[in-house]
PDB file of N, CA and C in Angstrom:
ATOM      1  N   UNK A 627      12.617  26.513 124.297  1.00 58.00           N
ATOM      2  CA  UNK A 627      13.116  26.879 125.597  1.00 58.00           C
ATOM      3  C   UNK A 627      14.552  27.396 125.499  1.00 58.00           C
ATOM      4  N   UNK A 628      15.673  26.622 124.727  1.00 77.00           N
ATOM      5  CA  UNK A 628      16.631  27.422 124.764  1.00 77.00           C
ATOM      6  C   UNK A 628      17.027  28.709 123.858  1.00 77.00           C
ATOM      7  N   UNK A 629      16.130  28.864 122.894  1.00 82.00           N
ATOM      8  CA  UNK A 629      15.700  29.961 122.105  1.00 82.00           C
ATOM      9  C   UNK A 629      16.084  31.488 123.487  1.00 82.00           C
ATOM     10  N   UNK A 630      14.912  31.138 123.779  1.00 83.00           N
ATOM     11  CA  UNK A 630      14.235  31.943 125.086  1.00 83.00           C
ATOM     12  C   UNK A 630      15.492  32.250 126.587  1.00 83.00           C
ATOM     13  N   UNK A 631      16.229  31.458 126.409  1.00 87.00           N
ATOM     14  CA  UNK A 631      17.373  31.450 127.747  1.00 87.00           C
ATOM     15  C   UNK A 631      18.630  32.232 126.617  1.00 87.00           C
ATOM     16  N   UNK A 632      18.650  31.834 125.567  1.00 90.00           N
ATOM     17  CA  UNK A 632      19.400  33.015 125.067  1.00 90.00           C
ATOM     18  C   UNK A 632      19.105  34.417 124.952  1.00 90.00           C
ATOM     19  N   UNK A 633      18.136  34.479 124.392  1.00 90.00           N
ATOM     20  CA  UNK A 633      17.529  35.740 124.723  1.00 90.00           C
ATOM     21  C   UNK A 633      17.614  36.542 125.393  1.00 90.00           C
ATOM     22  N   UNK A 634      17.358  36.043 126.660  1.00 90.00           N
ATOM     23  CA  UNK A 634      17.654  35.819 128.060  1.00 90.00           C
ATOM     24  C   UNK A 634      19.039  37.016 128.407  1.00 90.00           C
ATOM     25  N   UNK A 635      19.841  35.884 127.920  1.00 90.00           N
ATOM     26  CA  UNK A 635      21.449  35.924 128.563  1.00 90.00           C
ATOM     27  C   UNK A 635      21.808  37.455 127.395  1.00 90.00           C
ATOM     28  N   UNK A 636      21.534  37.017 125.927  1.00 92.00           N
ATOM     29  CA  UNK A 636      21.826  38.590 125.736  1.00 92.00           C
ATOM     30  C   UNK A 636      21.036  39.889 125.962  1.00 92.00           C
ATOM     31  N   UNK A 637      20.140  39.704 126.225  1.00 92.00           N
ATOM     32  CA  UNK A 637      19.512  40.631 127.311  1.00 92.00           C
ATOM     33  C   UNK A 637      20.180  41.390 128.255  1.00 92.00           C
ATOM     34  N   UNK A 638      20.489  40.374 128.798  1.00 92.00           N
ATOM     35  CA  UNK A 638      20.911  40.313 129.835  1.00 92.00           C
ATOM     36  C   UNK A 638      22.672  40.927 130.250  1.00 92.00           C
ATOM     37  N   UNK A 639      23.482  40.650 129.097  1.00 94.00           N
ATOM     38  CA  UNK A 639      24.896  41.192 128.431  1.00 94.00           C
ATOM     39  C   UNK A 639      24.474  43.114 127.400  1.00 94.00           C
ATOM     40  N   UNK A 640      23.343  42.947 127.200  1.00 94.00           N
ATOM     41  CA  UNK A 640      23.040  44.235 126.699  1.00 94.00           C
ATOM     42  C   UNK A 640      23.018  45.414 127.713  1.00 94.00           C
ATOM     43  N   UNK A 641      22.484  44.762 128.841  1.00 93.00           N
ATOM     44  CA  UNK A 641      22.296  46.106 130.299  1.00 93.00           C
ATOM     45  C   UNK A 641      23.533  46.019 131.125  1.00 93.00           C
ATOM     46  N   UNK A 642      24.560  45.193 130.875  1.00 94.00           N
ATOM     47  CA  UNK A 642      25.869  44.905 131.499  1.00 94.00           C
ATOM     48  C   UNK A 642      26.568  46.363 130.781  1.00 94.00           C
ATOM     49  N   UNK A 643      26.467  46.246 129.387  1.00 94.00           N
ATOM     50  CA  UNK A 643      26.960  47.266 128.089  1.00 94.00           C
ATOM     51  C   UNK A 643      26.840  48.343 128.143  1.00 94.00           C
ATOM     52  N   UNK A 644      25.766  48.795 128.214  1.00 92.00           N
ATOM     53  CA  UNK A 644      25.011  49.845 128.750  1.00 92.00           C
ATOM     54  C   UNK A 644      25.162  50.374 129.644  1.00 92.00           C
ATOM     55  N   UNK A 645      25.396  49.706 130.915  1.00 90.00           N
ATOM     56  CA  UNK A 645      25.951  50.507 132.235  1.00 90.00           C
ATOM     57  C   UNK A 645      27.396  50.809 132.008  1.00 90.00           C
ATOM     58  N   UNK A 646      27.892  49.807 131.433  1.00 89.00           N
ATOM     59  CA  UNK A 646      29.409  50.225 131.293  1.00 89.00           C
ATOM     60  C   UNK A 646      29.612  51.448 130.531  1.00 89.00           C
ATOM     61  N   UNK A 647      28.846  51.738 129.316  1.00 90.00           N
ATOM     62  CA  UNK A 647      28.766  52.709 128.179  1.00 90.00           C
ATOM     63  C   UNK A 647      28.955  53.858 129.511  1.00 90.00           C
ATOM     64  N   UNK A 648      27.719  53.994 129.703  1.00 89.00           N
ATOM     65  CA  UNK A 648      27.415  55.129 130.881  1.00 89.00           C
ATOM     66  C   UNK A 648      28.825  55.740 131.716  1.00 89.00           C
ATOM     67  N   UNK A 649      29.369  54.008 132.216  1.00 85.00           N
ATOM     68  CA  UNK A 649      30.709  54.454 133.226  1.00 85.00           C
ATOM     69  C   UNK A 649      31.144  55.166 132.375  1.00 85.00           C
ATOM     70  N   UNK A 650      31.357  54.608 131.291  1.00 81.00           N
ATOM     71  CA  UNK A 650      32.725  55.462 130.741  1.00 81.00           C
ATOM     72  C   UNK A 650      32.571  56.752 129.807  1.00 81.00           C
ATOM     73  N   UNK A 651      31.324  57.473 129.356  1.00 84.00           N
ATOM     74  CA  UNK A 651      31.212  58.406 129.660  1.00 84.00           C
ATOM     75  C   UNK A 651      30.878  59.460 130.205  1.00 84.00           C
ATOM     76  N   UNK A 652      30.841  58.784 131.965  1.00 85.00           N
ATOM     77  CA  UNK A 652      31.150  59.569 132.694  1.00 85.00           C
ATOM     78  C   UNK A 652      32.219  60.010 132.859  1.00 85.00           C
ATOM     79  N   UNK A 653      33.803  59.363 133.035  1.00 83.00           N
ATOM     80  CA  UNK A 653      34.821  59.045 133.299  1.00 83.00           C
ATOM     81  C   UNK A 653      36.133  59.189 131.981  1.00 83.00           C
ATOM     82  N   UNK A 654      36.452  60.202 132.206  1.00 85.00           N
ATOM     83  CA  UNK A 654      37.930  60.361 131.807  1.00 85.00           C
ATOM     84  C   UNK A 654      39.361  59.801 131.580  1.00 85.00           C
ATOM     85  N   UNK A 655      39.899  59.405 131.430  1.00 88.00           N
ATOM     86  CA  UNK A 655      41.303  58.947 132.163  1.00 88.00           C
ATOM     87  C   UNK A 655      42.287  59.148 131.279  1.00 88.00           C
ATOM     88  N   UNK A 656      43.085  60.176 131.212  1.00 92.00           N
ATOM     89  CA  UNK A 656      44.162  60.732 130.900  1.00 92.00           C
ATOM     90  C   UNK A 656      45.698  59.958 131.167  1.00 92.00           C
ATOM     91  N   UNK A 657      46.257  59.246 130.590  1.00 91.00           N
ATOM     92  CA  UNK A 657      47.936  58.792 130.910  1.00 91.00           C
ATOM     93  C   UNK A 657      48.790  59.577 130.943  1.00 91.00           C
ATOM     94  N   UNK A 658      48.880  60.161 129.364  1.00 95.00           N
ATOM     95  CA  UNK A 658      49.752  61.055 129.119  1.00 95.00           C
ATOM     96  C   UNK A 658      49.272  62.479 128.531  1.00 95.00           C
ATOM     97  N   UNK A 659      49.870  63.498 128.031  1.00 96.00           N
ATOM     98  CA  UNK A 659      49.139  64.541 127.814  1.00 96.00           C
ATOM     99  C   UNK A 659      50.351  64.608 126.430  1.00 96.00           C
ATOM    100  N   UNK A 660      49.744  65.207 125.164  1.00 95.00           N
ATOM    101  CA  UNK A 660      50.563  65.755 124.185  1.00 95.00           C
ATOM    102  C   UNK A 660      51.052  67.032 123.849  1.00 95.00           C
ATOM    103  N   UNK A 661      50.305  67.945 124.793  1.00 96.00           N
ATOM    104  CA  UNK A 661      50.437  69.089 124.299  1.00 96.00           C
ATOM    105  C   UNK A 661      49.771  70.288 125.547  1.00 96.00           C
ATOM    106  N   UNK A 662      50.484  71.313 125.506  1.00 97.00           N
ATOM    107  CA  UNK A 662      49.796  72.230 126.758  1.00 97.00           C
ATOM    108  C   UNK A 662      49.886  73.607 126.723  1.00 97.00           C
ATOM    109  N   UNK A 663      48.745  74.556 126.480  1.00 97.00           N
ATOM    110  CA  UNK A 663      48.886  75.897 125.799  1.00 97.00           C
ATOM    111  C   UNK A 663      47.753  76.491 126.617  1.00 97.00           C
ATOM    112  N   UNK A 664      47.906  77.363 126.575  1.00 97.00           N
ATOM    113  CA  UNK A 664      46.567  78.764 127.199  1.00 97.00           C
ATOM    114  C   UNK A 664      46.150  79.294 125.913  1.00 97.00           C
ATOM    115  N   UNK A 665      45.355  80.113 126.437  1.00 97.00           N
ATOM    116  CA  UNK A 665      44.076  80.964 125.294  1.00 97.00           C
ATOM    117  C   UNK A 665      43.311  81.414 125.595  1.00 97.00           C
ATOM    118  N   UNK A 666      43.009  82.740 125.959  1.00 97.00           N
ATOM    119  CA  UNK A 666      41.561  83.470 126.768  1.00 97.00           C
ATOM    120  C   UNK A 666      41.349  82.611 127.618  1.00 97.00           C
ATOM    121  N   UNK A 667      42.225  82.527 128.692  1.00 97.00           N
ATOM    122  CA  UNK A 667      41.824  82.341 130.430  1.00 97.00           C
ATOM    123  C   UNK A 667      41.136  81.178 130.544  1.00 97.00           C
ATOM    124  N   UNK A 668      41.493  80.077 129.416  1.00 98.00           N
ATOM    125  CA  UNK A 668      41.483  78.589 129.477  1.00 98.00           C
ATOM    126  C   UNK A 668      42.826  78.014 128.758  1.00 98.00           C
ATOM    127  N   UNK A 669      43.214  76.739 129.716  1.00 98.00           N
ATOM    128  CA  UNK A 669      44.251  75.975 129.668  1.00 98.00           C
ATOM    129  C   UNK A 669      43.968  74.636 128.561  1.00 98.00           C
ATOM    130  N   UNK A 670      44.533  74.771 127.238  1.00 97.00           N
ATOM    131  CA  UNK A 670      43.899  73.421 126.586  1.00 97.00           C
ATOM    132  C   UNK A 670      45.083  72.216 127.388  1.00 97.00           C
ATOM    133  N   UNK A 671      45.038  71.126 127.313  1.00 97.00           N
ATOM    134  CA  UNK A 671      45.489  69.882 127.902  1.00 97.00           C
ATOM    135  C   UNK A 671      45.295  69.079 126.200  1.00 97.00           C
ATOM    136  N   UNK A 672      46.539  68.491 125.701  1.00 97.00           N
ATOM    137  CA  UNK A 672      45.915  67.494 124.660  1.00 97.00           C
ATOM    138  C   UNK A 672      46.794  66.115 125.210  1.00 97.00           C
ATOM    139  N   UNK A 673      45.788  65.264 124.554  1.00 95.00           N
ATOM    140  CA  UNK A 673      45.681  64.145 124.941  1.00 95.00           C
ATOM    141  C   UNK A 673      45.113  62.624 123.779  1.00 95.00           C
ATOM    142  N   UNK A 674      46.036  61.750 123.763  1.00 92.00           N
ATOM    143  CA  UNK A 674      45.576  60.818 123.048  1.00 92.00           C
ATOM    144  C   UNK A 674      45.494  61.226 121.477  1.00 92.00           C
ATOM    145  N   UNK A 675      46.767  62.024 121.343  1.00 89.00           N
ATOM    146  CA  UNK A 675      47.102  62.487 119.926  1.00 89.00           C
ATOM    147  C   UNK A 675      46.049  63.308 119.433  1.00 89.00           C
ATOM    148  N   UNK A 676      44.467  63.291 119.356  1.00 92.00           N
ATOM    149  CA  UNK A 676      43.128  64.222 119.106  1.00 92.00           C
ATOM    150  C   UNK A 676      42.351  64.700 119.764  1.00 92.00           C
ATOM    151  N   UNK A 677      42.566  64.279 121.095  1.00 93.00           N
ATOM    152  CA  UNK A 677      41.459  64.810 122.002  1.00 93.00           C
ATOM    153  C   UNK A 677      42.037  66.402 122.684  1.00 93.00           C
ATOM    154  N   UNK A 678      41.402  66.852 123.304  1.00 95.00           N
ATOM    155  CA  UNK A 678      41.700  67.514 124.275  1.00 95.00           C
ATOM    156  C   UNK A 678      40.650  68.013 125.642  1.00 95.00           C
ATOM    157  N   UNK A 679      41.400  68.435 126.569  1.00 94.00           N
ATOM    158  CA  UNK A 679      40.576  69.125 128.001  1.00 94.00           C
ATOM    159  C   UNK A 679      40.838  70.624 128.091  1.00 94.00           C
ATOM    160  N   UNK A 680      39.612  71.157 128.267  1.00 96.00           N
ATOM    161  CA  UNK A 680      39.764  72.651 128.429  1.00 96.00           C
ATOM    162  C   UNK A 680      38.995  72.887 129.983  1.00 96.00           C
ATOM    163  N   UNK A 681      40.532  73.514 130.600  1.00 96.00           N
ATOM    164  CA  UNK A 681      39.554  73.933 131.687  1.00 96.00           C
ATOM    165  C   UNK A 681      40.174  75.424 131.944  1.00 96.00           C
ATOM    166  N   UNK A 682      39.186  76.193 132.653  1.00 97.00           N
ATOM    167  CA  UNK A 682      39.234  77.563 132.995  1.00 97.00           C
ATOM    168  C   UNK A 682      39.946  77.687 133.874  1.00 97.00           C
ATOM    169  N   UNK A 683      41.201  78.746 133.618  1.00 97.00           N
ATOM    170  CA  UNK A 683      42.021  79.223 134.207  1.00 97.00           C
ATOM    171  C   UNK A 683      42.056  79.563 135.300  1.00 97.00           C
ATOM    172  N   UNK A 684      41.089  80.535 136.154  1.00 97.00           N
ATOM    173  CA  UNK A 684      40.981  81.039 136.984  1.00 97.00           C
ATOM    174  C   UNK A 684      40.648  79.641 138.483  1.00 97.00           C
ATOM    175  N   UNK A 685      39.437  78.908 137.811  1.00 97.00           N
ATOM    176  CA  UNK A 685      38.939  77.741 139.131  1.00 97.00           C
ATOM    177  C   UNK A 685      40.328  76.921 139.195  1.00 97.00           C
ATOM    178  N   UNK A 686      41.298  76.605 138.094  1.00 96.00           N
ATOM    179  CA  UNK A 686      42.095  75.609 138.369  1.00 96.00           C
ATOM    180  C   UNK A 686      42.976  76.579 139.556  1.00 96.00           C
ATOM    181  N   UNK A 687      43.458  77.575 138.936  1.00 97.00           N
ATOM    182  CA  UNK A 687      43.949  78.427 140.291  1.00 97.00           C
ATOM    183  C   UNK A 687      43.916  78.127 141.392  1.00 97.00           C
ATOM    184  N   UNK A 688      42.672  78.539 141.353  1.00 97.00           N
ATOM    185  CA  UNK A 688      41.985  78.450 143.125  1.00 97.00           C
ATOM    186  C   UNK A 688      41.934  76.781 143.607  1.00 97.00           C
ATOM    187  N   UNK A 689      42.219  76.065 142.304  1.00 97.00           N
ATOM    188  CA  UNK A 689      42.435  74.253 143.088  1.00 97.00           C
ATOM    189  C   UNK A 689      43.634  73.655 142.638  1.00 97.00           C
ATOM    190  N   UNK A 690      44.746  74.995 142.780  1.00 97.00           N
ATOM    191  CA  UNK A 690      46.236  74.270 142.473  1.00 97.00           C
ATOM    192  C   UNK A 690      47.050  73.445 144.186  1.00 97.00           C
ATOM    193  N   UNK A 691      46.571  74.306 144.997  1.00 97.00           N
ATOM    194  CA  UNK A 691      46.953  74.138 145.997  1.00 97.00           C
ATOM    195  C   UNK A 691      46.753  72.677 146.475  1.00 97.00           C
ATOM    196  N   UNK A 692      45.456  72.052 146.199  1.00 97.00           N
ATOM    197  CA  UNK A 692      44.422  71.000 146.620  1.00 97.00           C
ATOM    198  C   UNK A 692      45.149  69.581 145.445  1.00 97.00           C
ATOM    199  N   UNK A 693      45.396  70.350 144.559  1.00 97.00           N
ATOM    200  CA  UNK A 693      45.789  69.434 143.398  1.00 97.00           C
ATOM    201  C   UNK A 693      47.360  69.329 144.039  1.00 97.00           C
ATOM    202  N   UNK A 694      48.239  69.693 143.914  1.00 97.00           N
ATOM    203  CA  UNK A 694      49.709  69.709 144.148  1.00 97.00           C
ATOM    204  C   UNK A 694      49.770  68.522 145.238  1.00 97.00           C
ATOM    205  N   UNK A 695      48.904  69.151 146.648  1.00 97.00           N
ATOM    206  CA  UNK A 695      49.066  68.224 147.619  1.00 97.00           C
ATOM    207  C   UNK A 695      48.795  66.380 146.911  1.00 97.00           C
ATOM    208  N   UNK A 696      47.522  66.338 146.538  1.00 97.00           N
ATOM    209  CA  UNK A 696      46.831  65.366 145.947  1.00 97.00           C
ATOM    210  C   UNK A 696      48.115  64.554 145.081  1.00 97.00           C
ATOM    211  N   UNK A 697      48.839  65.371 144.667  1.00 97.00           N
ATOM    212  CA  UNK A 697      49.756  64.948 143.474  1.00 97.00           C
ATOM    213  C   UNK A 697      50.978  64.121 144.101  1.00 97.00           C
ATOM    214  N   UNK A 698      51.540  65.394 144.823  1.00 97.00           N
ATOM    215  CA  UNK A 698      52.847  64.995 145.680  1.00 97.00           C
ATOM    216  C   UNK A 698      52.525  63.585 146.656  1.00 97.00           C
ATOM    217  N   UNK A 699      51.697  63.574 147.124  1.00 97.00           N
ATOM    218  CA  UNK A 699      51.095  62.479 147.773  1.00 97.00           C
ATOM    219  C   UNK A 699      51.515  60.844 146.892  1.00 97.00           C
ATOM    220  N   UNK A 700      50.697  61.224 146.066  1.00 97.00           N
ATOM    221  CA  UNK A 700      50.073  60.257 145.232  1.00 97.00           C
ATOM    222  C   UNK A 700      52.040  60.075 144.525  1.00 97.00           C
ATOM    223  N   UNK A 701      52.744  60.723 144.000  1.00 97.00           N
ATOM    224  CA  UNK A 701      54.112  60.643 143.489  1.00 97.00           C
ATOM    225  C   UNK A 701      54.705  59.924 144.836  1.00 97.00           C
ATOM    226  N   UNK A 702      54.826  60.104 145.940  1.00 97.00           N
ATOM    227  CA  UNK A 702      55.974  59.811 146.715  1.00 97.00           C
ATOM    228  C   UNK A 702      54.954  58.457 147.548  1.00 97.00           C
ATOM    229  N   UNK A 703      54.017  57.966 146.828  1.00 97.00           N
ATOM    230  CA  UNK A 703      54.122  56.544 147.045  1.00 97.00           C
ATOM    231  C   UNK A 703      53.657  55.685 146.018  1.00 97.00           C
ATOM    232  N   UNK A 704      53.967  56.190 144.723  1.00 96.00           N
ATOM    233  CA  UNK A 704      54.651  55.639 143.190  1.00 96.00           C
ATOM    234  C   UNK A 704      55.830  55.826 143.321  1.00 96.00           C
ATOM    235  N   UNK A 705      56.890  56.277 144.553  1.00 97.00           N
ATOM    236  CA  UNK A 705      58.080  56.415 144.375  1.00 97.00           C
ATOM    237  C   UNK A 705      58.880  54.899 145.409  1.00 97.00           C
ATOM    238  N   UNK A 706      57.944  54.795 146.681  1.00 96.00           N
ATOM    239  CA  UNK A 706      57.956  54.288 147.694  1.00 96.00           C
ATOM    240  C   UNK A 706      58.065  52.798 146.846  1.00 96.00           C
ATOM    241  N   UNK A 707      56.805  52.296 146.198  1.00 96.00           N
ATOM    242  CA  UNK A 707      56.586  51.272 145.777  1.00 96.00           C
ATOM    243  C   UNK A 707      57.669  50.747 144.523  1.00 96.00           C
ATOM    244  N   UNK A 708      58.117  51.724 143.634  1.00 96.00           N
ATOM    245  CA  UNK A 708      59.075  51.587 143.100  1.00 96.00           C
ATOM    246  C   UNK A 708      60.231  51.171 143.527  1.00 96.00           C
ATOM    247  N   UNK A 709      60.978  51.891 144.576  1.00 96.00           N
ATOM    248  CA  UNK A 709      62.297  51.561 145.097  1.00 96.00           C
ATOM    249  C   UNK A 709      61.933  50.286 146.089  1.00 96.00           C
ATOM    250  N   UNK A 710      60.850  50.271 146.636  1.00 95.00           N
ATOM    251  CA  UNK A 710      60.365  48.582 147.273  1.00 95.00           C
ATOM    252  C   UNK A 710      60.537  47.219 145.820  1.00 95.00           C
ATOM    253  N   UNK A 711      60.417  47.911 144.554  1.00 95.00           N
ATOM    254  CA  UNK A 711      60.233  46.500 143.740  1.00 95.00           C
ATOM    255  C   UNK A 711      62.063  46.379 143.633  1.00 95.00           C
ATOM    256  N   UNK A 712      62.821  47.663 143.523  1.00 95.00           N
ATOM    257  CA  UNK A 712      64.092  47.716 142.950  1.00 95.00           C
ATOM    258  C   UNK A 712      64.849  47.060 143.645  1.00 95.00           C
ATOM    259  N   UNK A 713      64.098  47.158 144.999  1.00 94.00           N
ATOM    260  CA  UNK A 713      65.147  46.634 146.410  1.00 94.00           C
ATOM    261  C   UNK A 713      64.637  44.778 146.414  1.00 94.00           C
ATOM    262  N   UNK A 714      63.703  44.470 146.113  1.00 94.00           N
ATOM    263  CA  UNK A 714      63.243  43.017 146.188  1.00 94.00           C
ATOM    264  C   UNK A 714      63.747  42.521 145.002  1.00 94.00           C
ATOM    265  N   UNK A 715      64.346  43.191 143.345  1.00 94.00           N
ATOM    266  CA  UNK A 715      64.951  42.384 142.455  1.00 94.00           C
ATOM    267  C   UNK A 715      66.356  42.133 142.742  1.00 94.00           C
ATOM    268  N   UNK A 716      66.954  43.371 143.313  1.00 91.00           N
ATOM    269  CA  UNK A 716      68.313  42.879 143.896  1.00 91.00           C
ATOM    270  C   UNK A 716      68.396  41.722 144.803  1.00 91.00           C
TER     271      UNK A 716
END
């Protein structure tokens, strides 16, 4: 019986694995970038010392506008929260 409940449980930790596998290559996540160059009307992005992202020049264009906002947003309340921690250590 407890043969069988282990079994069980890694079974059971195998499809936990597996979905996670999946998340994460679905999913990206970029910190920092090493390096940033063009080349026939794609932008390489490097990243994580070997990797890199190539995306086409032209669509990022047309979603700089959408991105900037997204960005500036997202900066000026990583800025907000910052000067909130600076002001609570003083």
């Amino acid at each position: 019986m407890g043969q069988d409940n282990r079994i069980e449980k890694l079974e059971a930790q195998i499809e936990i694995l597996k979905a996670q596998l999946q998340d994460a290559q679905l999913h990206t996540y970029i910190g920092e970038t090493d390096s940033l160059h063009c080349s026939d009307g794609e932008l390489y992005i490097g990243y994580d010392d070997n990797k890199t992202l190539i995306m086409e020049v032209d669509q990022l264009f047309r979603d700089l506008p959408s991105i900037i906002s997204m960005v500036t947003k997202e900066q000026k309340k990583m800025q907000e929260m910052h000067l909130k921690m600076i002001k609570q250590a003083l």
